[in-house]
PDB file of C-alpha atoms and ligand atoms in Angstrom:
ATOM      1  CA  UNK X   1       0.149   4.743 -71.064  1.00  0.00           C
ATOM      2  CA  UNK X   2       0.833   2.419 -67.982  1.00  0.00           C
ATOM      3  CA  UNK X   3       1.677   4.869 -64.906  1.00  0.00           C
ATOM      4  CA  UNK X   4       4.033   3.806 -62.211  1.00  0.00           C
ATOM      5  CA  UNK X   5       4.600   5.784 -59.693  1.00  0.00           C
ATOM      6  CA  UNK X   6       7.023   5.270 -56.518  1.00  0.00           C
ATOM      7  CA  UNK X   7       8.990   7.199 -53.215  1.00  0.00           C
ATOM      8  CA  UNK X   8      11.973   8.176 -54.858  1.00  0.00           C
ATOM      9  CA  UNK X   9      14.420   7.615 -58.070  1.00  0.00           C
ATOM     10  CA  UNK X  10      15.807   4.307 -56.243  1.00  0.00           C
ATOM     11  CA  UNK X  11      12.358   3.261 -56.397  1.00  0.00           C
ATOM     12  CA  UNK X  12      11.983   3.775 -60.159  1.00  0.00           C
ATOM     13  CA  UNK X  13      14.658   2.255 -61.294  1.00  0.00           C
ATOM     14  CA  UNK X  14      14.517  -1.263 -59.580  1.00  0.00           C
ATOM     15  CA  UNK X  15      11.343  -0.949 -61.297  1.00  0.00           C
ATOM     16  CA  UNK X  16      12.940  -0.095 -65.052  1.00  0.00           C
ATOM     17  CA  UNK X  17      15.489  -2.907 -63.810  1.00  0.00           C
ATOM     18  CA  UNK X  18      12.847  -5.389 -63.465  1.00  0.00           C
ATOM     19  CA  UNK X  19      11.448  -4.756 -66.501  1.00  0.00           C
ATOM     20  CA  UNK X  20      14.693  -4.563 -68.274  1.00  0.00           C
ATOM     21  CA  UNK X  21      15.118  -8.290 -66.340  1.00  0.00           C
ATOM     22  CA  UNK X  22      11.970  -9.413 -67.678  1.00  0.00           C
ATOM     23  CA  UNK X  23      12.907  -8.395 -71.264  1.00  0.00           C
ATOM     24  CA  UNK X  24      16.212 -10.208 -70.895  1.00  0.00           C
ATOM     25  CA  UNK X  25      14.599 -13.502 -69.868  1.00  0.00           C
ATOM     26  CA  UNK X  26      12.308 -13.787 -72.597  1.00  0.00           C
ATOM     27  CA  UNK X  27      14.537 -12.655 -75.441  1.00  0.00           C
ATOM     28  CA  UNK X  28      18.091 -13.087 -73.961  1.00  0.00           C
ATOM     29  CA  UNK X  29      19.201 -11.835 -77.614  1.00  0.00           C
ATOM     30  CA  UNK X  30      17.145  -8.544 -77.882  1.00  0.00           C
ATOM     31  CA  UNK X  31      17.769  -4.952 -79.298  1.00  0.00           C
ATOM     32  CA  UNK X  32      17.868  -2.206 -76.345  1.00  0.00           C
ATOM     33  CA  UNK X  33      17.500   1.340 -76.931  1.00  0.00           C
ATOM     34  CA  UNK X  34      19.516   3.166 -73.945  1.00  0.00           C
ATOM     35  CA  UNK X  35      19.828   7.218 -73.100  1.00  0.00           C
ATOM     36  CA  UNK X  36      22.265   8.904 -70.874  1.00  0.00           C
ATOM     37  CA  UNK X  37      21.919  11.565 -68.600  1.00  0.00           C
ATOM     38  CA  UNK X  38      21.352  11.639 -64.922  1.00  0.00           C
ATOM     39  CA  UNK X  39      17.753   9.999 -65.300  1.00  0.00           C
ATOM     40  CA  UNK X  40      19.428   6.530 -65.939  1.00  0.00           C
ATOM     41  CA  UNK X  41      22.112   5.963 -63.378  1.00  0.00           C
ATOM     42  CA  UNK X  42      20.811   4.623 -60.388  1.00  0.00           C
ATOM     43  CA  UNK X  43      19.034   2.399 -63.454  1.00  0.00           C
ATOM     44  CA  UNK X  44      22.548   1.643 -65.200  1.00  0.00           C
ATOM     45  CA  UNK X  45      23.987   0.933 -61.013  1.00  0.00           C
ATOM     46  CA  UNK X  46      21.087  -1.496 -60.921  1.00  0.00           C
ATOM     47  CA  UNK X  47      21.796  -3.426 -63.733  1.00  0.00           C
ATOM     48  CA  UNK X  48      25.451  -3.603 -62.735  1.00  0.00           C
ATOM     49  CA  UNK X  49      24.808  -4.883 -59.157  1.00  0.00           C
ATOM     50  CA  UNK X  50      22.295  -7.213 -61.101  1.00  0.00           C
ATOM     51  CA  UNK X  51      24.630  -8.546 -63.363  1.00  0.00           C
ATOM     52  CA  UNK X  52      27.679  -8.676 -60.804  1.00  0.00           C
ATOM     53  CA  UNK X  53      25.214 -11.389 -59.257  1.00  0.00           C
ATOM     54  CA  UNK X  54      24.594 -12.905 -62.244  1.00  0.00           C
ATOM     55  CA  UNK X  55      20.584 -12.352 -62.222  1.00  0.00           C
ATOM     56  CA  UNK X  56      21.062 -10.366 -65.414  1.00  0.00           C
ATOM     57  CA  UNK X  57      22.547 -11.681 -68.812  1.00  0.00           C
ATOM     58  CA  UNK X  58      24.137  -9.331 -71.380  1.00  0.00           C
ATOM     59  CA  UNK X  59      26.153 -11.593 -72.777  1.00  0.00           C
ATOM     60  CA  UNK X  60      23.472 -12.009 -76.442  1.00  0.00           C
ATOM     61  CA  UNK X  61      22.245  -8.350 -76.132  1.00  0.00           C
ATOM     62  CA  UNK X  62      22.595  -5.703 -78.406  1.00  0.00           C
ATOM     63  CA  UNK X  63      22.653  -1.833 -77.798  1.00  0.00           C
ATOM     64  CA  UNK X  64      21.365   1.134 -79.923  1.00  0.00           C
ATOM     65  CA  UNK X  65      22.134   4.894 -77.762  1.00  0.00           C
ATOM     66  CA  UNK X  66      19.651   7.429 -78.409  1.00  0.00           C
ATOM     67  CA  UNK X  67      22.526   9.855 -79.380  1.00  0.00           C
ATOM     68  CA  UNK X  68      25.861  11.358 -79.445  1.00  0.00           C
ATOM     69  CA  UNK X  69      27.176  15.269 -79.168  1.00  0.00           C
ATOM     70  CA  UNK X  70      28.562  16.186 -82.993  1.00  0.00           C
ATOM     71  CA  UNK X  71      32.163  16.973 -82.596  1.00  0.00           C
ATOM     72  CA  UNK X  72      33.059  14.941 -79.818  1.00  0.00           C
ATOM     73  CA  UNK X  73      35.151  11.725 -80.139  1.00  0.00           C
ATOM     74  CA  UNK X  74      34.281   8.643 -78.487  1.00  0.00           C
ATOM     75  CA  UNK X  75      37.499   9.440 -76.193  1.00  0.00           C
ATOM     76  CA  UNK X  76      36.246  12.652 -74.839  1.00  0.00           C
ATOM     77  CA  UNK X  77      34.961  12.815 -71.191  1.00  0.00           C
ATOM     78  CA  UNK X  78      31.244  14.462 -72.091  1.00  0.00           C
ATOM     79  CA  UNK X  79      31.024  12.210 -75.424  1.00  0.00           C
ATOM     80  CA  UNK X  80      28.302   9.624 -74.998  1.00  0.00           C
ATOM     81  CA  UNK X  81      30.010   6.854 -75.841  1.00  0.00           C
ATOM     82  CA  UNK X  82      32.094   7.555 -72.546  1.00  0.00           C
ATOM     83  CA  UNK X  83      29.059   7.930 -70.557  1.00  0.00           C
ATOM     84  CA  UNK X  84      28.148   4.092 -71.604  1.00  0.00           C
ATOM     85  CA  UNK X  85      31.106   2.511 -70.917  1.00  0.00           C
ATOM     86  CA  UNK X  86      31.989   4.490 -67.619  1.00  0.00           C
ATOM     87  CA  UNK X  87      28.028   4.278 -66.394  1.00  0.00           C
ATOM     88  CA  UNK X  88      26.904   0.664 -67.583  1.00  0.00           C
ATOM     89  CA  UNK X  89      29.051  -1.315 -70.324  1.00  0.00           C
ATOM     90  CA  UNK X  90      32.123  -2.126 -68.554  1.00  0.00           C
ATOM     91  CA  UNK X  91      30.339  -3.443 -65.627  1.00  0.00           C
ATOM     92  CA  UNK X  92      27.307  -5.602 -67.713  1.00  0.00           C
ATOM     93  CA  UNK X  93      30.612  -7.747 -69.364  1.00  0.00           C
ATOM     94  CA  UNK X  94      29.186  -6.638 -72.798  1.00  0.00           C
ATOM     95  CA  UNK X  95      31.716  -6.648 -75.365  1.00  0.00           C
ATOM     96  CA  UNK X  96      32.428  -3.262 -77.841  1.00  0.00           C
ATOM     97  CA  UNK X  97      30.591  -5.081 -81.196  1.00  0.00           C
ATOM     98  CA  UNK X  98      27.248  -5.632 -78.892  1.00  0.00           C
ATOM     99  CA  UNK X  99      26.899  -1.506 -78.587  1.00  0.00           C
ATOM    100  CA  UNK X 100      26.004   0.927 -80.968  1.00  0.00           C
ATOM    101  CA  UNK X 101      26.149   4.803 -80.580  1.00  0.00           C
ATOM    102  CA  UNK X 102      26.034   7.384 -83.183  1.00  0.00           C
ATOM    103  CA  UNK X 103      30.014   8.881 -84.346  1.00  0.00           C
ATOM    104  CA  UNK X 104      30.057  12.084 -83.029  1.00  0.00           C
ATOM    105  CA  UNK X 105      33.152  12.878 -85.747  1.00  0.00           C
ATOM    106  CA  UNK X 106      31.783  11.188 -88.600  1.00  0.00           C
ATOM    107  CA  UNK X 107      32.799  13.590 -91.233  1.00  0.00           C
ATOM    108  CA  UNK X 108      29.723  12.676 -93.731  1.00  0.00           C
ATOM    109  CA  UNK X 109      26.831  13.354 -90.865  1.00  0.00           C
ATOM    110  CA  UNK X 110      23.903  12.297 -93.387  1.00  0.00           C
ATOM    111  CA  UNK X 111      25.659   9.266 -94.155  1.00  0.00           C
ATOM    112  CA  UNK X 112      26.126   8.543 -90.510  1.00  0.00           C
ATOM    113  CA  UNK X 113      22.669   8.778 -89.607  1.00  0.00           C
ATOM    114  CA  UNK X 114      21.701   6.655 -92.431  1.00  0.00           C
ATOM    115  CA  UNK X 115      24.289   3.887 -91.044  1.00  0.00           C
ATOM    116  CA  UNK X 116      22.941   4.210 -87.867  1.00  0.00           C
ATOM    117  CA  UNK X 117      19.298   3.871 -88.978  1.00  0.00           C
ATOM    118  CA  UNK X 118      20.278   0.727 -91.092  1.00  0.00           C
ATOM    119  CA  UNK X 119      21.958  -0.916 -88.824  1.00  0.00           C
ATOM    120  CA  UNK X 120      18.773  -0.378 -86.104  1.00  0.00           C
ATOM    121  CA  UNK X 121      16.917  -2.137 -89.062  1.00  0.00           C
ATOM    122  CA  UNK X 122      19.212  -4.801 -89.534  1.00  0.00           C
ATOM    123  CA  UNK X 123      19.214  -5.678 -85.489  1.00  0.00           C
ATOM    124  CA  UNK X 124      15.174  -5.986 -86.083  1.00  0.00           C
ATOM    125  CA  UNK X 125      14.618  -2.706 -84.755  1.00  0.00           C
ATOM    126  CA  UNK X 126      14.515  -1.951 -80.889  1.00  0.00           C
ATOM    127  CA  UNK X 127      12.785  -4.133 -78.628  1.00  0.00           C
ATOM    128  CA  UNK X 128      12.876  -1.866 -75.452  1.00  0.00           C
ATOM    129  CA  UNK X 129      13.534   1.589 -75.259  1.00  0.00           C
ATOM    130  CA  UNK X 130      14.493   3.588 -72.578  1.00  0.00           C
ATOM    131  CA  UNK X 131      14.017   7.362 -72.240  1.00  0.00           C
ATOM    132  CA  UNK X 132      14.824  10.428 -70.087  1.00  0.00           C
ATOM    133  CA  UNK X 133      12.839  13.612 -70.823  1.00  0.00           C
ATOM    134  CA  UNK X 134      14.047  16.809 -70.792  1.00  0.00           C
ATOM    135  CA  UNK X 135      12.397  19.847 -69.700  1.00  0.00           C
ATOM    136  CA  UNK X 136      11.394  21.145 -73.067  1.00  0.00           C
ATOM    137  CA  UNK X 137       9.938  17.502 -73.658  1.00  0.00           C
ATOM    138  CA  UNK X 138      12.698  16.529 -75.482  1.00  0.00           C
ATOM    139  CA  UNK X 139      13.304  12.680 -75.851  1.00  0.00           C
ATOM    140  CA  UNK X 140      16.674  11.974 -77.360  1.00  0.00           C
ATOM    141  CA  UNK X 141      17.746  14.951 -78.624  1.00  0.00           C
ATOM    142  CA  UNK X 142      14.393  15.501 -80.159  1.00  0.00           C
ATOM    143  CA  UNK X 143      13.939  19.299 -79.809  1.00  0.00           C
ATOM    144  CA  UNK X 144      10.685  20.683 -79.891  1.00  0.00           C
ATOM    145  CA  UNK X 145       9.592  21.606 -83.885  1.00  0.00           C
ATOM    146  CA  UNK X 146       7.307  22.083 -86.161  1.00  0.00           C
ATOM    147  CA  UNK X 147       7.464  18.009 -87.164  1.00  0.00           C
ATOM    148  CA  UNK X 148       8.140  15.264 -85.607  1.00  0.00           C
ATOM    149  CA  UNK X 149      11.715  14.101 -86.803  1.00  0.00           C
ATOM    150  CA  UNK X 150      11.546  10.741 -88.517  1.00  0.00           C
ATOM    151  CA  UNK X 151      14.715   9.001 -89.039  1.00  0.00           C
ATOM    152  CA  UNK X 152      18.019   9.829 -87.189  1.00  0.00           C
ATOM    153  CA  UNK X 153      19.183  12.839 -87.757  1.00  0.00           C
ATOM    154  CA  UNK X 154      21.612  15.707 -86.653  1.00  0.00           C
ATOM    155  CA  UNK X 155      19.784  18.817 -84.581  1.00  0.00           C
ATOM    156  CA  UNK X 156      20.698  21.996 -83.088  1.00  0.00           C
ATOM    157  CA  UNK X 157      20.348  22.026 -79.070  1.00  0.00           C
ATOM    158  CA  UNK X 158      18.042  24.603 -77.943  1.00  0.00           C
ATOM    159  CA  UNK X 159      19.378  27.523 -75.761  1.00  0.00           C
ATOM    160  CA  UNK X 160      17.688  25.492 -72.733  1.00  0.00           C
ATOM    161  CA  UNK X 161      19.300  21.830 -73.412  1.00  0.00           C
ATOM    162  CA  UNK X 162      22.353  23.652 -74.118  1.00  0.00           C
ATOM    163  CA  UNK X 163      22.069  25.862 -70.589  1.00  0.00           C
ATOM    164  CA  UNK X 164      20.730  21.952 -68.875  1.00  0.00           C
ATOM    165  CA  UNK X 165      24.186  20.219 -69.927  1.00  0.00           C
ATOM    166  CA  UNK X 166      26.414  23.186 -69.054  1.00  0.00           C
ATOM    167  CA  UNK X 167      27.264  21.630 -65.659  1.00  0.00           C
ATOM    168  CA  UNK X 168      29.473  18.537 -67.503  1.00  0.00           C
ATOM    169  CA  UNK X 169      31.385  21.250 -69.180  1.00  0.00           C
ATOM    170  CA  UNK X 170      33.797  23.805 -68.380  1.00  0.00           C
ATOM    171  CA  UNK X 171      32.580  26.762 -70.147  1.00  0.00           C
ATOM    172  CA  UNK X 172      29.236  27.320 -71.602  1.00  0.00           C
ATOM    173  CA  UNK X 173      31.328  27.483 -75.021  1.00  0.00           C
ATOM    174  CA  UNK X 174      32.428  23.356 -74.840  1.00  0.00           C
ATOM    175  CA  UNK X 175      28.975  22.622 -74.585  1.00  0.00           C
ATOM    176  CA  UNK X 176      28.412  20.890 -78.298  1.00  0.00           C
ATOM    177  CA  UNK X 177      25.688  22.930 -80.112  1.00  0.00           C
ATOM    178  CA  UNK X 178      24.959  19.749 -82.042  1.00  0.00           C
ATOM    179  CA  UNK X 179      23.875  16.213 -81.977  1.00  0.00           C
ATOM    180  CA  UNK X 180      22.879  13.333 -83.784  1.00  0.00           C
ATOM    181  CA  UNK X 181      19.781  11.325 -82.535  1.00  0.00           C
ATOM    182  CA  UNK X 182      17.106   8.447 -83.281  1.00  0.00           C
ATOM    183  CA  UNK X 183      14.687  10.839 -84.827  1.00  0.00           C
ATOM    184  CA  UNK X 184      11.082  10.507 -83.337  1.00  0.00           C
ATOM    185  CA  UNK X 185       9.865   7.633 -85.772  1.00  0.00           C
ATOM    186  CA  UNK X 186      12.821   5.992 -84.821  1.00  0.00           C
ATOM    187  CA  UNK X 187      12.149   5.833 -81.096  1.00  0.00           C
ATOM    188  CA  UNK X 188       8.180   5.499 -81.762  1.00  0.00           C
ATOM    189  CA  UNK X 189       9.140   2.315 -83.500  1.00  0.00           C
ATOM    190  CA  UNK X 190      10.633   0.067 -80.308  1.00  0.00           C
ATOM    191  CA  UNK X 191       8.162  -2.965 -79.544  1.00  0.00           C
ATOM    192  CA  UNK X 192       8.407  -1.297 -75.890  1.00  0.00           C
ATOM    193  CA  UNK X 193       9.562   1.794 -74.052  1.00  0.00           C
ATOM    194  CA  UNK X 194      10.055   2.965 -70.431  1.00  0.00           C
ATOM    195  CA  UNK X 195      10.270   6.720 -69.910  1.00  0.00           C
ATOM    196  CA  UNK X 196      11.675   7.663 -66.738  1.00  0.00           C
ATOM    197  CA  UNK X 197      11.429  10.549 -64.739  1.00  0.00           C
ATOM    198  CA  UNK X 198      12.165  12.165 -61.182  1.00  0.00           C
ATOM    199  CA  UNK X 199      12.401  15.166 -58.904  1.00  0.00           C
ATOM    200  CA  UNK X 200       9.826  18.352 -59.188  1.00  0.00           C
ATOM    201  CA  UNK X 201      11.403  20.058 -63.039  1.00  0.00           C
ATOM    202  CA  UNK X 202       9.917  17.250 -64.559  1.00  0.00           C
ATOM    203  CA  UNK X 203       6.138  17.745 -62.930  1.00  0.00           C
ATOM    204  CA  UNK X 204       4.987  19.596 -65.512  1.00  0.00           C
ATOM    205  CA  UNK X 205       6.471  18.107 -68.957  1.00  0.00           C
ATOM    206  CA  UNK X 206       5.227  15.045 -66.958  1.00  0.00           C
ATOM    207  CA  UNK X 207       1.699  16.436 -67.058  1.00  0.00           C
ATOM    208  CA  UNK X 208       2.017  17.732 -71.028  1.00  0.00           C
ATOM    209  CA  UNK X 209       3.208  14.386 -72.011  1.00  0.00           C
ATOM    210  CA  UNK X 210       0.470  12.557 -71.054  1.00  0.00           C
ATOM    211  CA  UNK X 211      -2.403  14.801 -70.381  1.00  0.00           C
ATOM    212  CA  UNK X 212      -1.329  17.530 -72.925  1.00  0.00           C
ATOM    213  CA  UNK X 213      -1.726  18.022 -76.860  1.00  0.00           C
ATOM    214  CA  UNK X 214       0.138  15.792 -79.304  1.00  0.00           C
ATOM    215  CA  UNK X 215       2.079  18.214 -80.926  1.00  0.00           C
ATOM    216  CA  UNK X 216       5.730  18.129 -81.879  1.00  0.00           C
ATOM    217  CA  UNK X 217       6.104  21.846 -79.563  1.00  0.00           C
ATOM    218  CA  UNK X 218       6.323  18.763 -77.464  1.00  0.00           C
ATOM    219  CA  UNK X 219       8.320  15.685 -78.966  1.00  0.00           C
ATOM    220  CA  UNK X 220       6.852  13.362 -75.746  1.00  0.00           C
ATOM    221  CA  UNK X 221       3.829  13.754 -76.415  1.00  0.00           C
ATOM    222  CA  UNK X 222       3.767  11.604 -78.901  1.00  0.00           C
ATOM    223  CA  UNK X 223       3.999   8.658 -76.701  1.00  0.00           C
ATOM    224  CA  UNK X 224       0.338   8.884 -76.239  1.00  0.00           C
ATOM    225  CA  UNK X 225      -0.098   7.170 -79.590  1.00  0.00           C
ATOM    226  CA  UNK X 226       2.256   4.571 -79.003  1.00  0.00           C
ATOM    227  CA  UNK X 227       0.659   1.159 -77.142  1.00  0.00           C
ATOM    228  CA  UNK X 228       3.268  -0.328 -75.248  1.00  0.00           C
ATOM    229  CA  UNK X 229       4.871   2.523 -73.243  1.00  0.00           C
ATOM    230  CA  UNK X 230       5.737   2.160 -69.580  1.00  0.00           C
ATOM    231  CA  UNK X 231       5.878   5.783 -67.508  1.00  0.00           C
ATOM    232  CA  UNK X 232       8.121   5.410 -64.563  1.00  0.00           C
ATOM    233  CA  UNK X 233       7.421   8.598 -61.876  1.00  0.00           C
ATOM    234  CA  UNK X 234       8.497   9.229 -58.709  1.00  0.00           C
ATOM    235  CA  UNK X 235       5.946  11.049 -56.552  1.00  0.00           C
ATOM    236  CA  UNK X 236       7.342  14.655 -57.625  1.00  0.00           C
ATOM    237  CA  UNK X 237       7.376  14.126 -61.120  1.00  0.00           C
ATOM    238  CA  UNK X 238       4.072  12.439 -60.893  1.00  0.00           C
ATOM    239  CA  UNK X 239       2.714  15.883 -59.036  1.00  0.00           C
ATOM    240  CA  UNK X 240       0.872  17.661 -61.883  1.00  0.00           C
ATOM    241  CA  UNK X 241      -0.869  14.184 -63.035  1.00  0.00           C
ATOM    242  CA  UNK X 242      -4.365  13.620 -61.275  1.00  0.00           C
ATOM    243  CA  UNK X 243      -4.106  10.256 -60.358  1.00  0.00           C
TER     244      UNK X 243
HETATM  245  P1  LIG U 301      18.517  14.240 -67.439  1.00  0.00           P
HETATM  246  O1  LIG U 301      18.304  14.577 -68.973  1.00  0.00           O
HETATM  247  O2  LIG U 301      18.345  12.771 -67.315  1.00  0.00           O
HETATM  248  O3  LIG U 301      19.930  14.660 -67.145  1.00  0.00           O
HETATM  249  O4  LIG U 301      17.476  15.010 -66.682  1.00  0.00           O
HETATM  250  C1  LIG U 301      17.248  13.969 -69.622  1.00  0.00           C
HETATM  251  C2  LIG U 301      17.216  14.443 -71.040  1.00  0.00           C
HETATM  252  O5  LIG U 301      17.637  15.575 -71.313  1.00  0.00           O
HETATM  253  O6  LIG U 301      16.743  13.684 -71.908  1.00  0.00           O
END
């Protein structure tokens, strides 16, 4: 794993900005995996002012999302697909047949996931992904589990992910118990992949990911195995690591 570690989040992402840059300008048509959250918004604000000054070009690019909440329609204020246009999309000029995100309504969810999947395929599969981590070690929606998920697939949120996305909802009850996500192989496949990750929670699933077992208790770890993976820390998440 290649360890970068800065000050602060700002830090980070001009960072996973540059190397989303870099990406861009030598394969202005490639495949990018993207995750919501908090972890990617001062990345997503970068690549907006980046774009606005036209040092960034989405115009060939195409988008995969990690996942979407199951029940939610694209419409919905929490669902992903709202995150991506609100956070990054509109402002990167990219264009509603560039993106892809799972359907959160999709009445047949195994056929869903088996779109998805296909259509990842038919892009040429992912050329950079990039990841968040939850506290549980979660990538995606990976939950840890007894396996590694392969393809994507729909999971049940842990009690913790569940408690962790409670403060976008009203009542503990609208939080979506469900989601469909890029299973593990899925991820593991993209040519590339930054993980980011800031602030002191994330110290010690920092330290398990890359100094820990590789075990699916914690989906992350698997990024050990994978050779082209970019770890993006700022000094508190980078705490538990001896460096
Ligand atoms: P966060 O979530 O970016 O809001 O910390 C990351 C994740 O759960 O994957």
């Amino acid at each position: 794993m290649h360890i970068i570690v800065r000050e602060n989040a700002q830090e980070i992402c001009e960072v996973a900005a540059a190397l989303v840059r870099a990406q861009l300008l030598r394969k202005p048509n490639c495949v990018l995996g993207l995750p919501t959250g908090s972890t990617p918004l001062p990345l997503y604000a970068e690549l907006a002012r980046l774009a606005a000054a036209g040092q960034a070009d989405f115009s060939q690019v195409t988008t995969f999302n990690l996942d979407e909440y199951v029940g939610l329609p694209r419409e919905h204020e929490q669902s992903y697909h709202n995150f991506m246009w609100t956070n990054l999309f509109s402002k990167i000029g990219v264009r509603p047949e560039q993106v892809n995100l799972p359907s959160g309504i999709a009445t047949d969810t195994a056929a869903e996931c088996a779109r998805y999947e296909a259509a990842i395929d038919a892009a040429g599969g992912v050329d950079l992904q990039v990841l968040g981590i939850g506290h549980n070690g979660h990538i995606g929606f990976n939950e840890p589990a007894e396996a590694f998920s392969e393809q994507t697939c729909m999971v049940e949120l842990t009690p913790s992910t569940i408690q962790a996305n409670r403060r976008f909802f009203e009542t503990e009850a609208d939080v979506p118990r469900r989601a469909l996500t890029m299973g593990i192989r899925t991820i593991f496949r993209a040519k590339e992949i930054l993980l980011i990750a800031y602030g002191a929670a994330k110290a010690d699933i920092i330290r398990q990911t890359v100094c820990g077992p590789i075990q699916p208790g914690v989906p992350s770890s698997v990024l050990q195995l994978h050779s082209n993976v970019h770890l993006l820390l700022d000094r508190e998440a980078a705490a538990a690591l001896s460096l």
